[in-house]
């Protein structure tokens, strides 16, 4: 091909590719990336568009949960930081925003929020309300992860009000409802959360979206586990895992972990051990340290107690500011020690649980 392709045409292709990523249209996004890669060598020289491609490549890899490819793409972008500073505000925005998305996937939620805050100033120069909705949704998700529920709900409402006005973004509107439900669950408003998830489940099934359906089944399982209706909780976790797209994703690891936990809590140690082993294998394959840590804690509670493993697991969760999980699991370890008659260790873990709840408030102050 000797004829140069106008960079304006490639820009339109890049924008369309990003649209498929935002709508989580995986096959179409993969196809579009391949098409763009085939024409890039013949494009009229435009460094801004090459930077834009690299940024979208990072976002594409994160969508596919290809964390090693994402790391490579992220490092490439970081090497181009000086170039980014010389570009327009749109490129600067995406550099900051996607850096936040990358940190989120690494479970560095505070770092993610800090990047999002830096990106927000650049967002004002992008006349695209869908981009604004995407920004607020990502911010809602990050604040949810560090237990800032009212802030999360505020951003989720802003995102949904925009997504609702666009039929192409029905799945994103459903995701906002799922975010509402997750926050309600964490605030122990279980009946309200269940009603919301049941309604959202109907919507997800109506558009045949397996990804959303699987996550909703998982969240319903969480609600019934918290209500101590363990049989129904397990049923929902298994329904989630019956969906291939859910099972093969990182969300599948979460459901496997919860299935193991519910089975152990029900007294079915043999089946609980099977799910523990399956889940642990997946965490090692995917380098999923959060759930590897959680699995080691429940293994110590129900199978063979290992103080070093428990300490290391809690240390990891604490470094990621996962204080809600630290509190919940510390209470379970405290209960284990109470049953074995080790009251000193029981007291130690009750203090850890209380300290974790205090840390949630400190995170709020640090972000103020």
Short mmCIF file of C-alpha atoms in Angstrom, two decimals:
data_model
loop_
_atom_site.label_atom_id
_atom_site.label_comp_id
_atom_site.label_asym_id
_atom_site.label_seq_id
_atom_site.Cartn_x
_atom_site.Cartn_y
_atom_site.Cartn_z
CA UNK A 1 0.00 0.00 0.00
CA UNK A 2 1.72 3.20 -1.25
CA UNK A 3 -1.14 5.65 -0.69
CA UNK A 4 -1.09 7.31 2.72
CA UNK A 5 -4.29 7.03 4.78
CA UNK A 6 -5.63 10.32 6.10
CA UNK A 7 -5.15 10.55 9.85
CA UNK A 8 -8.73 11.88 10.18
CA UNK A 9 -10.01 8.50 8.98
CA UNK A 10 -7.85 6.67 11.51
CA UNK A 11 -9.06 9.06 14.23
CA UNK A 12 -12.66 8.08 13.45
CA UNK A 13 -11.69 4.40 13.63
CA UNK A 14 -10.01 4.95 17.01
CA UNK A 15 -13.10 6.71 18.37
CA UNK A 16 -15.30 3.86 17.16
CA UNK A 17 -12.95 1.33 18.75
CA UNK A 18 -13.15 3.17 22.07
CA UNK A 19 -16.94 3.15 21.81
CA UNK A 20 -16.94 -0.67 21.55
CA UNK A 21 -14.64 -0.86 24.58
CA UNK A 22 -16.94 1.37 26.66
CA UNK A 23 -19.93 -0.77 25.66
CA UNK A 24 -17.92 -3.93 26.45
CA UNK A 25 -18.51 -5.31 22.94
CA UNK A 26 -15.56 -7.69 23.12
CA UNK A 27 -15.61 -9.43 19.69
CA UNK A 28 -16.18 -6.13 17.87
CA UNK A 29 -13.44 -4.39 19.88
CA UNK A 30 -10.94 -7.15 19.05
CA UNK A 31 -11.87 -6.98 15.36
CA UNK A 32 -11.53 -3.20 15.30
CA UNK A 33 -8.12 -3.30 16.97
CA UNK A 34 -6.85 -5.71 14.32
CA UNK A 35 -8.22 -3.49 11.55
CA UNK A 36 -6.59 -0.38 13.03
CA UNK A 37 -3.25 -2.14 13.49
CA UNK A 38 -3.31 -3.08 9.81
CA UNK A 39 -3.68 0.56 8.67
CA UNK A 40 -1.49 2.37 11.23
CA UNK A 41 1.76 1.83 9.28
CA UNK A 42 0.19 3.62 6.29
CA UNK A 43 -1.31 6.57 8.18
CA UNK A 44 -0.18 10.12 7.58
CA UNK A 45 2.23 11.01 10.37
CA UNK A 46 0.42 12.12 13.51
CA UNK A 47 2.08 11.54 16.88
CA UNK A 48 -1.06 12.44 18.84
CA UNK A 49 -3.01 9.63 17.19
CA UNK A 50 -0.23 7.14 17.88
CA UNK A 51 -0.38 8.15 21.54
CA UNK A 52 -4.17 7.80 21.44
CA UNK A 53 -3.79 4.29 20.00
CA UNK A 54 -1.40 3.30 22.80
CA UNK A 55 -3.83 4.63 25.40
CA UNK A 56 -6.77 2.75 23.90
CA UNK A 57 -4.62 -0.38 23.68
CA UNK A 58 -4.14 -0.18 27.46
CA UNK A 59 -7.88 0.22 28.01
CA UNK A 60 -8.58 -2.65 25.58
CA UNK A 61 -6.23 -5.01 27.44
CA UNK A 62 -7.80 -4.08 30.78
CA UNK A 63 -11.25 -4.87 29.38
CA UNK A 64 -9.96 -8.31 28.36
CA UNK A 65 -8.33 -8.76 31.81
CA UNK A 66 -4.95 -9.27 30.12
CA UNK A 67 -2.94 -7.86 32.99
CA UNK A 68 0.51 -8.71 31.61
CA UNK A 69 -0.31 -7.01 28.29
CA UNK A 70 -1.82 -4.13 30.25
CA UNK A 71 1.40 -3.69 32.22
CA UNK A 72 3.41 -3.57 29.00
CA UNK A 73 1.02 -1.00 27.48
CA UNK A 74 1.06 1.07 30.68
CA UNK A 75 4.85 1.15 30.80
CA UNK A 76 4.93 2.26 27.16
CA UNK A 77 2.61 5.16 28.00
CA UNK A 78 4.69 6.17 31.02
CA UNK A 79 7.74 6.42 28.77
CA UNK A 80 5.78 8.88 26.63
CA UNK A 81 4.72 11.18 29.49
CA UNK A 82 6.70 14.15 28.17
CA UNK A 83 5.04 13.76 24.76
CA UNK A 84 1.63 13.58 26.43
CA UNK A 85 2.23 16.93 28.16
CA UNK A 86 2.70 18.54 24.73
CA UNK A 87 -0.56 17.17 23.31
CA UNK A 88 -4.16 18.33 23.57
CA UNK A 89 -6.27 18.02 26.71
CA UNK A 90 -8.15 14.99 25.36
CA UNK A 91 -4.95 12.92 25.19
CA UNK A 92 -3.88 14.26 28.59
CA UNK A 93 -7.27 13.27 30.02
CA UNK A 94 -7.10 9.73 28.67
CA UNK A 95 -3.53 9.32 29.92
CA UNK A 96 -4.62 10.19 33.47
CA UNK A 97 -7.98 8.41 33.32
CA UNK A 98 -6.63 5.14 31.93
CA UNK A 99 -3.75 5.26 34.42
CA UNK A 100 -6.46 5.35 37.08
CA UNK A 101 -8.24 2.38 35.49
CA UNK A 102 -4.93 0.48 35.45
CA UNK A 103 -4.26 1.21 39.13
CA UNK A 104 -7.82 0.11 39.92
CA UNK A 105 -7.23 -3.26 38.27
CA UNK A 106 -4.06 -3.62 40.35
CA UNK A 107 -6.29 -2.95 43.39
CA UNK A 108 -4.48 0.29 44.21
CA UNK A 109 -7.77 2.06 44.75
CA UNK A 110 -6.42 5.22 46.40
CA UNK A 111 -3.94 5.69 43.55
CA UNK A 112 -6.78 5.14 41.07
CA UNK A 113 -8.89 7.84 42.73
CA UNK A 114 -5.97 10.26 42.72
CA UNK A 115 -5.50 9.74 38.96
CA UNK A 116 -9.24 10.19 38.39
CA UNK A 117 -9.18 13.47 40.31
CA UNK A 118 -6.32 14.74 38.15
CA UNK A 119 -8.22 13.66 35.04
CA UNK A 120 -11.40 15.45 36.10
CA UNK A 121 -10.02 18.89 35.29
CA UNK A 122 -9.19 17.78 31.72
CA UNK A 123 -12.61 16.16 31.31
CA UNK A 124 -14.23 19.59 31.16
CA UNK A 125 -12.71 20.13 27.72
CA UNK A 126 -14.22 16.93 26.24
CA UNK A 127 -17.72 17.63 24.86
CA UNK A 128 -18.92 14.04 25.24
CA UNK A 129 -21.48 13.25 27.93
CA UNK A 130 -20.86 9.50 27.60
CA UNK A 131 -17.25 10.11 28.56
CA UNK A 132 -18.50 12.03 31.59
CA UNK A 133 -20.76 9.10 32.51
CA UNK A 134 -17.88 6.64 32.10
CA UNK A 135 -15.74 8.82 34.36
CA UNK A 136 -18.37 9.00 37.11
CA UNK A 137 -19.00 5.25 36.92
CA UNK A 138 -15.30 4.44 37.34
CA UNK A 139 -15.04 6.88 40.23
CA UNK A 140 -18.14 5.31 41.84
CA UNK A 141 -16.54 1.87 41.57
CA UNK A 142 -13.26 3.03 43.12
CA UNK A 143 -14.97 4.76 46.05
CA UNK A 144 -17.12 1.65 46.59
CA UNK A 145 -13.99 -0.48 46.92
CA UNK A 146 -12.73 1.62 49.83
CA UNK A 147 -16.12 1.73 51.58
CA UNK A 148 -16.96 5.35 50.74
CA UNK A 149 -20.54 4.39 50.01
CA UNK A 150 -22.31 7.74 49.88
CA UNK A 151 -19.65 9.21 47.58
CA UNK A 152 -19.90 6.10 45.41
CA UNK A 153 -23.68 6.38 45.21
CA UNK A 154 -23.45 10.04 44.23
CA UNK A 155 -21.17 9.30 41.28
CA UNK A 156 -23.19 6.24 40.25
CA UNK A 157 -26.35 8.37 40.09
CA UNK A 158 -24.61 10.92 37.86
CA UNK A 159 -23.43 8.15 35.54
CA UNK A 160 -26.82 6.46 35.32
CA UNK A 161 -28.67 9.67 34.52
CA UNK A 162 -26.53 9.97 31.39
CA UNK A 163 -26.44 6.30 30.39
CA UNK A 164 -30.25 6.10 30.67
CA UNK A 165 -30.59 8.61 27.84
CA UNK A 166 -28.62 6.41 25.43
CA UNK A 167 -30.10 3.08 24.28
CA UNK A 168 -26.65 1.82 23.22
CA UNK A 169 -25.54 2.05 26.84
CA UNK A 170 -28.29 -0.04 28.43
CA UNK A 171 -25.67 -2.41 29.87
CA UNK A 172 -23.89 0.51 31.52
CA UNK A 173 -27.16 1.71 33.07
CA UNK A 174 -27.61 -1.80 34.47
CA UNK A 175 -24.04 -1.65 35.82
CA UNK A 176 -24.96 1.54 37.69
CA UNK A 177 -27.93 -0.23 39.29
CA UNK A 178 -25.57 -3.04 40.28
CA UNK A 179 -23.33 -0.43 41.89
CA UNK A 180 -26.34 0.90 43.85
CA UNK A 181 -27.08 -2.64 45.03
CA UNK A 182 -23.49 -3.34 46.04
CA UNK A 183 -23.39 -0.20 48.17
CA UNK A 184 -26.72 -1.07 49.80
CA UNK A 185 -25.36 -4.55 50.59
CA UNK A 186 -22.26 -3.12 52.23
CA UNK A 187 -24.47 -0.78 54.28
CA UNK A 188 -26.46 -3.85 55.45
CA UNK A 189 -29.65 -2.72 53.68
CA UNK A 190 -30.09 -6.29 52.52
CA UNK A 191 -33.79 -6.29 51.60
CA UNK A 192 -33.40 -3.16 49.48
CA UNK A 193 -30.28 -4.60 47.83
CA UNK A 194 -32.02 -7.90 47.08
CA UNK A 195 -35.02 -6.17 45.49
CA UNK A 196 -32.74 -4.02 43.35
CA UNK A 197 -30.66 -7.00 42.19
CA UNK A 198 -33.77 -9.05 41.33
CA UNK A 199 -35.08 -6.20 39.18
CA UNK A 200 -31.69 -5.72 37.55
CA UNK A 201 -31.42 -9.47 36.93
CA UNK A 202 -34.63 -9.32 34.90
CA UNK A 203 -33.19 -6.47 32.81
CA UNK A 204 -29.86 -8.25 32.23
CA UNK A 205 -31.61 -11.43 31.12
CA UNK A 206 -33.91 -9.45 28.81
CA UNK A 207 -30.89 -8.26 26.80
CA UNK A 208 -29.10 -11.63 27.17
CA UNK A 209 -26.06 -10.14 28.88
CA UNK A 210 -24.24 -13.02 30.57
CA UNK A 211 -21.57 -10.85 32.11
CA UNK A 212 -24.07 -8.73 34.05
CA UNK A 213 -26.26 -11.76 34.84
CA UNK A 214 -23.33 -13.62 36.38
CA UNK A 215 -22.33 -10.70 38.58
CA UNK A 216 -25.93 -10.24 39.76
CA UNK A 217 -26.24 -13.94 40.65
CA UNK A 218 -23.00 -13.61 42.61
CA UNK A 219 -24.25 -10.53 44.45
CA UNK A 220 -27.52 -12.26 45.35
CA UNK A 221 -25.39 -15.08 46.75
CA UNK A 222 -23.56 -12.55 48.92
CA UNK A 223 -26.85 -11.23 50.27
CA UNK A 224 -28.12 -14.69 51.28
CA UNK A 225 -24.74 -15.61 52.77
CA UNK A 226 -24.98 -12.51 54.95
CA UNK A 227 -28.56 -13.47 55.86
CA UNK A 228 -27.19 -16.93 56.79
CA UNK A 229 -29.43 -18.65 54.21
CA UNK A 230 -26.43 -20.66 53.07
CA UNK A 231 -28.18 -23.17 50.79
CA UNK A 232 -29.71 -20.40 48.68
CA UNK A 233 -26.44 -18.47 48.72
CA UNK A 234 -24.59 -21.49 47.30
CA UNK A 235 -27.29 -21.92 44.67
CA UNK A 236 -26.74 -18.38 43.41
CA UNK A 237 -22.94 -18.73 43.37
CA UNK A 238 -23.31 -21.90 41.31
CA UNK A 239 -25.75 -20.18 38.94
CA UNK A 240 -23.13 -17.50 38.39
CA UNK A 241 -20.43 -20.07 37.70
CA UNK A 242 -22.68 -21.96 35.28
CA UNK A 243 -22.28 -18.98 32.95
CA UNK A 244 -19.04 -19.51 31.05
CA UNK A 245 -18.25 -15.82 30.60
CA UNK A 246 -18.54 -15.27 34.36
CA UNK A 247 -16.67 -18.42 35.35
CA UNK A 248 -13.68 -17.66 33.12
CA UNK A 249 -13.39 -14.05 34.29
CA UNK A 250 -11.85 -12.70 37.49
CA UNK A 251 -15.41 -12.48 38.83
CA UNK A 252 -15.47 -16.28 38.57
CA UNK A 253 -12.67 -16.45 41.15
CA UNK A 254 -14.81 -14.42 43.55
CA UNK A 255 -17.70 -16.87 43.14
CA UNK A 256 -15.41 -19.87 43.64
CA UNK A 257 -14.06 -18.33 46.84
CA UNK A 258 -17.55 -17.64 48.15
CA UNK A 259 -18.73 -21.16 47.24
CA UNK A 260 -15.83 -22.60 49.25
CA UNK A 261 -16.60 -20.29 52.17
CA UNK A 262 -20.33 -21.08 52.21
CA UNK A 263 -19.67 -24.83 52.02
CA UNK A 264 -17.21 -24.61 54.91
CA UNK A 265 -19.71 -22.54 56.93
CA UNK A 266 -22.38 -25.17 56.18
CA UNK A 267 -20.14 -27.93 57.53
CA UNK A 268 -19.52 -29.57 54.14
CA UNK A 269 -15.74 -29.65 54.58
CA UNK A 270 -15.05 -32.08 51.74
CA UNK A 271 -16.84 -30.05 49.06
CA UNK A 272 -15.53 -26.84 50.60
CA UNK A 273 -11.98 -28.14 50.21
CA UNK A 274 -12.64 -29.00 46.54
CA UNK A 275 -13.78 -25.46 45.78
CA UNK A 276 -10.90 -24.04 47.82
CA UNK A 277 -8.38 -25.98 45.71
CA UNK A 278 -10.05 -24.97 42.44
CA UNK A 279 -10.18 -21.33 43.48
CA UNK A 280 -6.57 -21.30 44.72
CA UNK A 281 -5.37 -22.78 41.41
CA UNK A 282 -7.14 -19.99 39.53
CA UNK A 283 -5.71 -17.27 41.78
CA UNK A 284 -2.18 -18.54 41.14
CA UNK A 285 -2.78 -18.69 37.39
CA UNK A 286 -4.15 -15.12 37.32
CA UNK A 287 -1.85 -13.64 40.02
CA UNK A 288 -4.98 -12.72 41.98
CA UNK A 289 -3.40 -11.89 45.34
CA UNK A 290 -6.54 -10.57 47.05
CA UNK A 291 -8.48 -13.80 46.77
CA UNK A 292 -5.40 -15.93 47.32
CA UNK A 293 -5.04 -14.14 50.66
CA UNK A 294 -8.71 -14.61 51.54
CA UNK A 295 -8.56 -18.30 50.63
CA UNK A 296 -5.56 -18.85 52.88
CA UNK A 297 -7.44 -17.31 55.80
CA UNK A 298 -10.49 -19.55 55.40
CA UNK A 299 -8.23 -22.59 54.89
CA UNK A 300 -6.59 -21.84 58.23
CA UNK A 301 -9.98 -21.53 59.89
CA UNK A 302 -11.49 -24.74 58.53
CA UNK A 303 -8.59 -27.02 57.61
CA UNK A 304 -5.17 -26.41 59.15
CA UNK A 305 -4.30 -23.25 61.04
CA UNK A 306 -1.10 -21.52 59.93
CA UNK A 307 -0.32 -18.30 61.79
CA UNK A 308 2.32 -17.13 59.30
CA UNK A 309 -0.04 -17.58 56.34
CA UNK A 310 -2.82 -15.74 58.18
CA UNK A 311 -0.50 -12.85 59.10
CA UNK A 312 0.77 -12.50 55.52
CA UNK A 313 -2.77 -12.66 54.14
CA UNK A 314 -4.01 -9.88 56.43
CA UNK A 315 -0.90 -7.83 55.67
CA UNK A 316 -1.71 -7.92 51.94
CA UNK A 317 -5.37 -6.96 52.47
CA UNK A 318 -4.29 -4.09 54.71
CA UNK A 319 -1.78 -2.74 52.15
CA UNK A 320 -4.64 -2.56 49.64
CA UNK A 321 -6.90 -0.71 52.11
CA UNK A 322 -9.46 -3.53 51.98
CA UNK A 323 -10.56 -2.71 55.50
CA UNK A 324 -14.08 -4.07 55.22
CA UNK A 325 -12.68 -7.49 54.28
CA UNK A 326 -10.06 -7.27 57.03
CA UNK A 327 -12.77 -6.56 59.59
CA UNK A 328 -15.06 -9.37 58.43
CA UNK A 329 -12.32 -12.01 58.18
CA UNK A 330 -10.64 -10.94 61.44
CA UNK A 331 -13.96 -11.55 63.23
CA UNK A 332 -14.08 -15.05 61.70
CA UNK A 333 -10.52 -15.77 62.86
CA UNK A 334 -11.42 -14.43 66.32
CA UNK A 335 -14.40 -16.80 66.44
CA UNK A 336 -12.11 -19.70 65.46
CA UNK A 337 -9.75 -18.92 68.36
CA UNK A 338 -12.68 -18.57 70.75
CA UNK A 339 -13.88 -22.07 69.82
CA UNK A 340 -10.39 -23.51 70.34
CA UNK A 341 -10.10 -21.80 73.72
CA UNK A 342 -7.30 -19.41 72.73
CA UNK A 343 -8.86 -16.28 74.23
CA UNK A 344 -5.71 -14.16 73.87
CA UNK A 345 -5.66 -14.70 70.10
CA UNK A 346 -9.42 -14.18 70.00
CA UNK A 347 -8.99 -10.77 71.64
CA UNK A 348 -6.12 -9.91 69.28
CA UNK A 349 -8.26 -10.51 66.19
CA UNK A 350 -11.26 -8.71 67.61
CA UNK A 351 -8.96 -5.70 68.06
CA UNK A 352 -7.81 -6.11 64.45
CA UNK A 353 -11.44 -6.10 63.30
CA UNK A 354 -12.16 -2.94 65.32
CA UNK A 355 -9.01 -1.24 64.01
CA UNK A 356 -10.05 -2.03 60.44
CA UNK A 357 -13.36 -0.24 60.98
CA UNK A 358 -11.43 2.76 62.32
CA UNK A 359 -9.20 2.73 59.23
CA UNK A 360 -12.26 3.13 56.98
CA UNK A 361 -12.90 6.49 58.67
CA UNK A 362 -9.24 7.47 58.25
CA UNK A 363 -9.42 6.77 54.53
CA UNK A 364 -12.36 9.18 54.37
CA UNK A 365 -10.27 11.87 56.07
CA UNK A 366 -7.27 11.24 53.78
CA UNK A 367 -9.41 11.73 50.67
CA UNK A 368 -11.18 14.84 51.95
#
